[in-house]
PDB file of C-alpha atoms and ligand atoms in Angstrom:
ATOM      1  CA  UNK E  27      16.418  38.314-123.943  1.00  0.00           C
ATOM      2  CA  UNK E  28      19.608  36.710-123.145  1.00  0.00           C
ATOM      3  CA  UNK E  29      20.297  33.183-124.180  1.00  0.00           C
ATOM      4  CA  UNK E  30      23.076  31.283-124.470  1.00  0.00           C
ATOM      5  CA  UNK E  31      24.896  27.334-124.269  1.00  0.00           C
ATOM      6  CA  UNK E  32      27.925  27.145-125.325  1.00  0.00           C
ATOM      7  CA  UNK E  33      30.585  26.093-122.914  1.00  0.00           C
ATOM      8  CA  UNK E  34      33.881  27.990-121.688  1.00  0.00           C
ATOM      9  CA  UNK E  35      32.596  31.411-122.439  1.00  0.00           C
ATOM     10  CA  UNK E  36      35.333  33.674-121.779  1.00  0.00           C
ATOM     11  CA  UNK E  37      34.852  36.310-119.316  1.00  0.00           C
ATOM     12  CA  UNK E  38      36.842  39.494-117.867  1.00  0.00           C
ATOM     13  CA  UNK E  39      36.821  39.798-113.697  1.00  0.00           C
ATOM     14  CA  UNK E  40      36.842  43.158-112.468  1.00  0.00           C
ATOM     15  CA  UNK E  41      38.189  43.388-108.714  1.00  0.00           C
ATOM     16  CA  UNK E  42      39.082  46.044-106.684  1.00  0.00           C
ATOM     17  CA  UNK E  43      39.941  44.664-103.200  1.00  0.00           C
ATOM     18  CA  UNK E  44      41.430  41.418-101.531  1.00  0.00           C
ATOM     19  CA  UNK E  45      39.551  39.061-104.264  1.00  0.00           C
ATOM     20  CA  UNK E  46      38.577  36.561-102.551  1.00  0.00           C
ATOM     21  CA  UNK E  47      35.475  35.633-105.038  1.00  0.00           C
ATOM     22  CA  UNK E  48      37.970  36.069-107.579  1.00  0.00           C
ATOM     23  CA  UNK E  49      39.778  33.322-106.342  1.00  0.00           C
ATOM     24  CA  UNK E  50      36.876  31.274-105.598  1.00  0.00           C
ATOM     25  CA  UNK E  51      36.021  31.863-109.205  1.00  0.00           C
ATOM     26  CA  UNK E  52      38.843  30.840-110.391  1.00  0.00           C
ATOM     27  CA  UNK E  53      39.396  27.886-108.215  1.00  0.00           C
ATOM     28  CA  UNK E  54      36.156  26.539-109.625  1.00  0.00           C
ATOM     29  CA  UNK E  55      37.325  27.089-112.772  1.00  0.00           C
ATOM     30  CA  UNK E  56      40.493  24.854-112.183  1.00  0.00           C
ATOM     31  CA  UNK E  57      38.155  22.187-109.902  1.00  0.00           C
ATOM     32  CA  UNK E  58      35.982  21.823-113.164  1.00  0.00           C
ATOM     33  CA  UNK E  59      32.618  23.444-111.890  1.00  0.00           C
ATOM     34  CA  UNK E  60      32.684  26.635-113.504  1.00  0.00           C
ATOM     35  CA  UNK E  61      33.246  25.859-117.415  1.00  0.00           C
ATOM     36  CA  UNK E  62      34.362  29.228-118.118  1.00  0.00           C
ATOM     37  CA  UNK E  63      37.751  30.714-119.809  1.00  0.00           C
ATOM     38  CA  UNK E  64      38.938  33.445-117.534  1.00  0.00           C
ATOM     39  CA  UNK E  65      40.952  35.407-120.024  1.00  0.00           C
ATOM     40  CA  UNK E  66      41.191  38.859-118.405  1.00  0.00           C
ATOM     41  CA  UNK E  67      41.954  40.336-114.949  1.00  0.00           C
ATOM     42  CA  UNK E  68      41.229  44.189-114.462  1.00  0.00           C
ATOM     43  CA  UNK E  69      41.926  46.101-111.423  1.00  0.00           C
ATOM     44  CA  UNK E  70      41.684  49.452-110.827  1.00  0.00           C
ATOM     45  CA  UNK E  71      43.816  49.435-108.033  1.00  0.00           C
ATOM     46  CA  UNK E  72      47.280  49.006-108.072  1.00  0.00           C
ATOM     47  CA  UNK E  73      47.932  47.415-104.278  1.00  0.00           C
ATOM     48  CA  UNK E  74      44.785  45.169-104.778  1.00  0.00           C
ATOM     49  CA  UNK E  75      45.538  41.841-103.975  1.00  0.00           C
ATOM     50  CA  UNK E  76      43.478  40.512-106.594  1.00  0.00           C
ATOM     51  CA  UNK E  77      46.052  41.130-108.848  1.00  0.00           C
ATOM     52  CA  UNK E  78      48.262  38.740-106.964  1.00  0.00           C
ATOM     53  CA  UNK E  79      45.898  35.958-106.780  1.00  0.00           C
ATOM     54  CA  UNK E  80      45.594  36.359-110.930  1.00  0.00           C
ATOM     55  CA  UNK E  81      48.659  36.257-112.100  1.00  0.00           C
ATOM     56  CA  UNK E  82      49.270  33.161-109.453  1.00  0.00           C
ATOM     57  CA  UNK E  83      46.245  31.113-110.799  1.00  0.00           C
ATOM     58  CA  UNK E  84      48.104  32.133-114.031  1.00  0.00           C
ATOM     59  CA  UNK E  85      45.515  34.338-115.835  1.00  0.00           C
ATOM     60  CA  UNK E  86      46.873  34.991-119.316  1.00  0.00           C
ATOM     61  CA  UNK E  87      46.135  38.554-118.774  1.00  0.00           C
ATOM     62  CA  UNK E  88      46.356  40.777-116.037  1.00  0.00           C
ATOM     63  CA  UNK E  89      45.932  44.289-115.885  1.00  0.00           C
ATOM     64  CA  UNK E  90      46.000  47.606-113.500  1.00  0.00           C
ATOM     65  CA  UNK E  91      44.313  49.794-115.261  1.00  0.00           C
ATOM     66  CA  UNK E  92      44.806  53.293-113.437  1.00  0.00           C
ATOM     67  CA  UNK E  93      41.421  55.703-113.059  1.00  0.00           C
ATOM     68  CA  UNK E  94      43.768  58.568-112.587  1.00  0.00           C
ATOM     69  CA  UNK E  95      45.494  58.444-115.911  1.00  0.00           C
ATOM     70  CA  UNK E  96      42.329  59.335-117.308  1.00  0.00           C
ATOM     71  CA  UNK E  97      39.976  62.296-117.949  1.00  0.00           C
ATOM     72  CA  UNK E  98      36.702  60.944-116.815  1.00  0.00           C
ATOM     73  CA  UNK E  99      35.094  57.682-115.310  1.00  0.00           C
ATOM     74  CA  UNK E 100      33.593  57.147-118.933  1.00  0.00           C
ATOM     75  CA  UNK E 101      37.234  57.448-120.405  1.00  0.00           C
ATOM     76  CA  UNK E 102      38.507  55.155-117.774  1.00  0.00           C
ATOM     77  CA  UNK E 103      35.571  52.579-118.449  1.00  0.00           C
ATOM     78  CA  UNK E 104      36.372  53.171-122.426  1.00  0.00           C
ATOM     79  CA  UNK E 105      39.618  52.107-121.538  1.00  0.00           C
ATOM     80  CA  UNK E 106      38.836  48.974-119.933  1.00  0.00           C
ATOM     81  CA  UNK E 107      36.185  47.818-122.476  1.00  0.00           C
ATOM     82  CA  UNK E 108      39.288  48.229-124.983  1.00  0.00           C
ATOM     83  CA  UNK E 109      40.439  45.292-123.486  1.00  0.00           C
ATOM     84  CA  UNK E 110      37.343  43.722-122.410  1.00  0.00           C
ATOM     85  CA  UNK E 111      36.777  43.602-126.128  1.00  0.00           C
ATOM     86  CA  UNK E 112      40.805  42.709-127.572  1.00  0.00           C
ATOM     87  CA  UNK E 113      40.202  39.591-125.406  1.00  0.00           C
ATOM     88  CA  UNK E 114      36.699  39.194-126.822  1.00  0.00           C
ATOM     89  CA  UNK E 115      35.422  38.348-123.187  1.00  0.00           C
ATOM     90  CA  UNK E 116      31.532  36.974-123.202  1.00  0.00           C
ATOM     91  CA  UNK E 117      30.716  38.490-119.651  1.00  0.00           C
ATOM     92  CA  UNK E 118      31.858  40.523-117.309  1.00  0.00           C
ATOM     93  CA  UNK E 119      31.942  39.408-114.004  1.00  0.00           C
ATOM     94  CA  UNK E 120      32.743  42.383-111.072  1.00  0.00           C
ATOM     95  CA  UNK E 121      34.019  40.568-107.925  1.00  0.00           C
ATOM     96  CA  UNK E 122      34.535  43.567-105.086  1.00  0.00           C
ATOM     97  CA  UNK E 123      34.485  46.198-108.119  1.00  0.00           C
ATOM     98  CA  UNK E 124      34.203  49.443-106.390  1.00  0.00           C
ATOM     99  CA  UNK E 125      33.802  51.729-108.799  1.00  0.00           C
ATOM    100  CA  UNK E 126      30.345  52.814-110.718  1.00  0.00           C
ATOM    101  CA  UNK E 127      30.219  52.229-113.816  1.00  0.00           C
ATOM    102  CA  UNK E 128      29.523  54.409-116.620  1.00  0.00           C
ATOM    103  CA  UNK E 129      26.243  54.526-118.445  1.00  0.00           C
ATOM    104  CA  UNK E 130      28.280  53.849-121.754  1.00  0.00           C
ATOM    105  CA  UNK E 131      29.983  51.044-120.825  1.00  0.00           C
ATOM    106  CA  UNK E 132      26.940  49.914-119.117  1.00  0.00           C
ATOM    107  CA  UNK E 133      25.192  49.788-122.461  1.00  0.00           C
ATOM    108  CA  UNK E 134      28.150  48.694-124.199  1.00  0.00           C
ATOM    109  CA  UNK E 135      28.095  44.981-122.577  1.00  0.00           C
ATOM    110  CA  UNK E 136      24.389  45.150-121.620  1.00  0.00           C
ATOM    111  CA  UNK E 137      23.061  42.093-119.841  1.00  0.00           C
ATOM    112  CA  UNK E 138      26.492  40.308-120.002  1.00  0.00           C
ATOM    113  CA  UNK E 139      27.917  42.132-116.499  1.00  0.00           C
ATOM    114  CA  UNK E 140      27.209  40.681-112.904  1.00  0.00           C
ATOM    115  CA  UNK E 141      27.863  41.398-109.712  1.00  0.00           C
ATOM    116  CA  UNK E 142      27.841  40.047-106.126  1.00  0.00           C
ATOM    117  CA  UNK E 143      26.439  42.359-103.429  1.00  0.00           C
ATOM    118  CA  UNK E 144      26.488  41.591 -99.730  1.00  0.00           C
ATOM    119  CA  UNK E 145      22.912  42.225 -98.890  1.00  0.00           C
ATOM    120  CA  UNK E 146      19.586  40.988 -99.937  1.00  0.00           C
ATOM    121  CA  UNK E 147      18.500  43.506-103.050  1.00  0.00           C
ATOM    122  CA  UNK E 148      16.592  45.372-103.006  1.00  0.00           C
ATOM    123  CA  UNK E 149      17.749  46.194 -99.621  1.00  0.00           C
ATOM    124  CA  UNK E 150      20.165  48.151 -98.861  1.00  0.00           C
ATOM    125  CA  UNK E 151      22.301  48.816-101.961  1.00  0.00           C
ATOM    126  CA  UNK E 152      25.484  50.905-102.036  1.00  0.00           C
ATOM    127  CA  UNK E 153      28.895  50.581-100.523  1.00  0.00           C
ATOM    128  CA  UNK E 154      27.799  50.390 -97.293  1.00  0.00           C
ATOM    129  CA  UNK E 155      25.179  47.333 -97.218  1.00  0.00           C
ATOM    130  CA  UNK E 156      26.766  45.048 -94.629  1.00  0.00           C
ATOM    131  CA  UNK E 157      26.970  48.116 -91.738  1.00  0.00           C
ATOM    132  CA  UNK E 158      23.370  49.381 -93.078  1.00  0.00           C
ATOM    133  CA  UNK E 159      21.820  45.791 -92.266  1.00  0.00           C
ATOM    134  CA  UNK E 160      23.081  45.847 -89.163  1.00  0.00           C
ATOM    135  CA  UNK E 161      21.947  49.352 -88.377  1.00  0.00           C
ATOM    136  CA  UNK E 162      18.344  49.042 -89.783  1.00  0.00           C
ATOM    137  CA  UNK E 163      17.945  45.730 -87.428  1.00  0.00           C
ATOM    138  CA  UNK E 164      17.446  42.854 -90.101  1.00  0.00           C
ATOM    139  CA  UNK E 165      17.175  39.609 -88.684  1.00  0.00           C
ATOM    140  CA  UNK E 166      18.464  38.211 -91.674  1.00  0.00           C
ATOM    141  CA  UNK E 167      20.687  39.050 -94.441  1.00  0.00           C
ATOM    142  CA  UNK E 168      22.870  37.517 -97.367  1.00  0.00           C
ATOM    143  CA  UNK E 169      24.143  37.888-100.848  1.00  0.00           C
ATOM    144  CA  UNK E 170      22.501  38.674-104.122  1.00  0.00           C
ATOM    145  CA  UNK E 171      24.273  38.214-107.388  1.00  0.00           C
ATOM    146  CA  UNK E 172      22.415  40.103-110.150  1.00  0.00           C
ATOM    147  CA  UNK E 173      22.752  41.488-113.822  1.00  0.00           C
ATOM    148  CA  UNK E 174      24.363  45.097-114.117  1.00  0.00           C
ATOM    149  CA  UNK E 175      21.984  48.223-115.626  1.00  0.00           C
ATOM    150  CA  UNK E 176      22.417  51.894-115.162  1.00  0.00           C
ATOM    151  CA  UNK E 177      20.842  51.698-111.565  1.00  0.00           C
ATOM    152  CA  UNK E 178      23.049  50.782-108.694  1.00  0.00           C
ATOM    153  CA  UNK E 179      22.791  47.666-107.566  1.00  0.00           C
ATOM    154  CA  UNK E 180      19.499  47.491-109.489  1.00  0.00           C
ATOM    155  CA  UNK E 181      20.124  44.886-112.144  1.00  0.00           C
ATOM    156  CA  UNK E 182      17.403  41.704-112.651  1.00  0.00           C
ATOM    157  CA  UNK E 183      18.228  39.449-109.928  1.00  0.00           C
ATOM    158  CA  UNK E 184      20.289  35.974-110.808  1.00  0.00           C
ATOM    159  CA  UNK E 185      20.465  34.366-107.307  1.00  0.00           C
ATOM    160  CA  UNK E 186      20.485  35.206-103.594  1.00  0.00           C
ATOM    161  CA  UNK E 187      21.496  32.990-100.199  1.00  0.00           C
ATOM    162  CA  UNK E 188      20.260  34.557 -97.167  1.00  0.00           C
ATOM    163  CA  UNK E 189      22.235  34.455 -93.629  1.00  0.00           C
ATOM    164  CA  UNK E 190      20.805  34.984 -90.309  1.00  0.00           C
ATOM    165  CA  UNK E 191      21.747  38.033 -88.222  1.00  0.00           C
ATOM    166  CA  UNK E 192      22.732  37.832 -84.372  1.00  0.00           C
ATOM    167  CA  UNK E 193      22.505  40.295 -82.160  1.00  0.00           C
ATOM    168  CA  UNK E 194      26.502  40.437 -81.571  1.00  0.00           C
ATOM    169  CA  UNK E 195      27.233  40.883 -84.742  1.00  0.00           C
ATOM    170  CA  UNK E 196      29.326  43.533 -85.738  1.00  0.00           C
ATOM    171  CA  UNK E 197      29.846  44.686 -89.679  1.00  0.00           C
ATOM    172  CA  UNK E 198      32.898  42.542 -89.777  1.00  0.00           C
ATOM    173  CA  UNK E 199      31.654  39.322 -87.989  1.00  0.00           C
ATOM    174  CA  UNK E 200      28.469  39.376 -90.856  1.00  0.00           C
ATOM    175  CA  UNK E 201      30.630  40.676 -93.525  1.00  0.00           C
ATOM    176  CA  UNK E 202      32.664  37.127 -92.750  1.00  0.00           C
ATOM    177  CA  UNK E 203      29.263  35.082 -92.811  1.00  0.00           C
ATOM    178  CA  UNK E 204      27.832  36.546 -95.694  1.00  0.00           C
ATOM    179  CA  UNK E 205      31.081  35.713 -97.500  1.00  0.00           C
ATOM    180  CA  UNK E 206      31.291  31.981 -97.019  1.00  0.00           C
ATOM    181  CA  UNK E 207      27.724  31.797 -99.230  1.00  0.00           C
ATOM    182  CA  UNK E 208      29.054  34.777-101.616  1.00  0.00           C
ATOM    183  CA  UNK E 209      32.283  32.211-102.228  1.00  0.00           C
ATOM    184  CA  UNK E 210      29.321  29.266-103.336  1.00  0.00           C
ATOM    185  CA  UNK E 211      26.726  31.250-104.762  1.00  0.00           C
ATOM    186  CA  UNK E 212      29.616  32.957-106.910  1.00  0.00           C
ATOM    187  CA  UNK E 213      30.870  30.512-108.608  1.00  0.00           C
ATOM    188  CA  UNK E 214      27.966  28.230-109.086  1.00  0.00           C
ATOM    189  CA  UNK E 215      25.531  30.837-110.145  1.00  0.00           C
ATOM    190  CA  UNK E 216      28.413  31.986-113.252  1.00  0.00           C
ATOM    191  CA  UNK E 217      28.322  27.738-113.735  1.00  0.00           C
ATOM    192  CA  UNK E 218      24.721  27.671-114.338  1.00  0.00           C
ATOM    193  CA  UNK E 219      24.451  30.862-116.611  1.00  0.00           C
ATOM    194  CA  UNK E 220      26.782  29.271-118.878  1.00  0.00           C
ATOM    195  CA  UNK E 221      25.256  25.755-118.612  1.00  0.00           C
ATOM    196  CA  UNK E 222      22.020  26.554-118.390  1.00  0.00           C
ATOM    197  CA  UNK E 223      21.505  30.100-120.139  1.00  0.00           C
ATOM    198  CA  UNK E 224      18.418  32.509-119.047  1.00  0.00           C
ATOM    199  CA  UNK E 225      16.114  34.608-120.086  1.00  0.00           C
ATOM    200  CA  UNK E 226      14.848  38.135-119.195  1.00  0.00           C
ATOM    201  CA  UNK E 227      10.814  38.725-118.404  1.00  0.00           C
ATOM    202  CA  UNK E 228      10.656  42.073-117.352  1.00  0.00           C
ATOM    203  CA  UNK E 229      12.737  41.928-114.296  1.00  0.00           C
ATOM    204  CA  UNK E 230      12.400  38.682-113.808  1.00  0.00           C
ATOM    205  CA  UNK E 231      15.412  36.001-114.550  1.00  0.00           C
ATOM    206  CA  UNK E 232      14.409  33.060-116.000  1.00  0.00           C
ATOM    207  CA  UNK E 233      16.235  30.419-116.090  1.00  0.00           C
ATOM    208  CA  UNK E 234      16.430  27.826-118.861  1.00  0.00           C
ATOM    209  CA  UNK E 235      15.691  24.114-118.127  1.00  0.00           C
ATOM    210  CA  UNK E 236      18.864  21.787-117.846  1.00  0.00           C
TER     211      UNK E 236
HETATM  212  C1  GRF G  27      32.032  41.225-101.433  1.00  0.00           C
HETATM  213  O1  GRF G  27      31.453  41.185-100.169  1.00  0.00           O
HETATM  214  C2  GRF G  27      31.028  41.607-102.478  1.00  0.00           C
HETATM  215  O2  GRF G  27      29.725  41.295-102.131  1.00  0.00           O
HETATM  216  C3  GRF G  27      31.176  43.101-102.575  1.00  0.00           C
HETATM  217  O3  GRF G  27      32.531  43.354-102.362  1.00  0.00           O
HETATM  218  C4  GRF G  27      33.095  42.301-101.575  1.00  0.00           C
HETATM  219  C5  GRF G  27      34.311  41.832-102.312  1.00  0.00           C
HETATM  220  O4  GRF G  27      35.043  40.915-101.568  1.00  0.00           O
HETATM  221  N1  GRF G  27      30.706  43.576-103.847  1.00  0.00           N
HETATM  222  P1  GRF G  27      36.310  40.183-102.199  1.00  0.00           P
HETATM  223  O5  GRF G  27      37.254  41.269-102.699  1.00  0.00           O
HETATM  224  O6  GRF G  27      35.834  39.293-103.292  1.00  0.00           O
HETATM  225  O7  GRF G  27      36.874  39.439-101.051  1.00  0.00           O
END
């Protein structure tokens, strides 16, 4: 069971890629909507240009943390929950994280890591969800932001916005769609955790009254 009320948690953002719910995040943050403390900025990319957007919004810390230097993906992960931890960050909040995470780390911060996915879980999980909605034929689609366990993109299930699908669309023309809910659900779904708090029944998310 997960529980929790108190206001300006701080959290760690992991981002891989052009982190844009990064800085949705984090201009929600600054707007007053999302009370949390964003404290911590890893990327496992060097280029990613969620570093950028970071250290612009003026994230006290802000790190590259780089998979190569490192034995393993449970090495690299130890590494990053070193820090995770020296900036005693609540939750971890992956926005465009594109690596797996390890079963350790996994269970190190269980039930305090989230993630957005571009699809409507259970369907269509993996790194490919946008092109493999398209391809299967849905006639609708969205985002799902859920908890983080050892199964990909298998985590209890925090919120979801669905988009429709048009027959035009190509992977990048949905992708764009899907995004402009992922940018509000985001932000406002990380608002009401830490508002609002949840609990866990089975796989079910429930959430706390206001
Ligand atoms: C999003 O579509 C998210 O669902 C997926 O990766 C993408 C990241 O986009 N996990 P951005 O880097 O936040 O723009």
């Amino acid at each position: 069971m997960t529980e929790q009320t108190t206001r300006y948690q701080p959290i760690a953002i992991m981002a891989s890629g052009k982190g844009s719910n990064l800085k949705l995040i984090l201009d929600a943050v600054t707007q007053g909507r999302c009370p949390v403390d964003v404290r911590l900025v890893i990327s496992d990319k060097a280029q990613a240009q969620a570093l950028e957007i970071a250290r612009s919004a003026g994230v006290p810390q802000v790190l590259h943390i780089n998979p190569k230097a490192y034995a393993d993906r449970a090495a690299f992960d130890a590494a990053c929950a070193e820090e995770i931890d020296a900036a005693d960050c609540r939750w971890i909040v992956l926005a465009g994280y594109m690596r797996i995470l390890s079963a350790s780390f996994v269970r190190r911060f269980r039930g305090c890591i989230m993630n957005i996915h571009p699809a409507i879980l259970p369907a269509f999980p993996g790194a490919h969800a946008v092109e493999d909605a398209l391809v299967y034929g849905v006639k609708a689609s969205g985002c799902t932001v859920h908890l983080v366990d050892e199964v990909l993109d298998g985590g209890p299930i925090l919120a979801q916005t669905t988009v429709p699908v048009f027959d035009d669309d190509t992977p990048e023309v949905l992708h764009a769609r899907i995004q402009i809910e992922e940018h509000k659900l985001y932000p406002a779904t990380l608002a009401r955790m830490v508002r609002q708090g949840f609990c866990i029944e089975g796989r079910r998310v429930i959430w706390n009254d206001e």
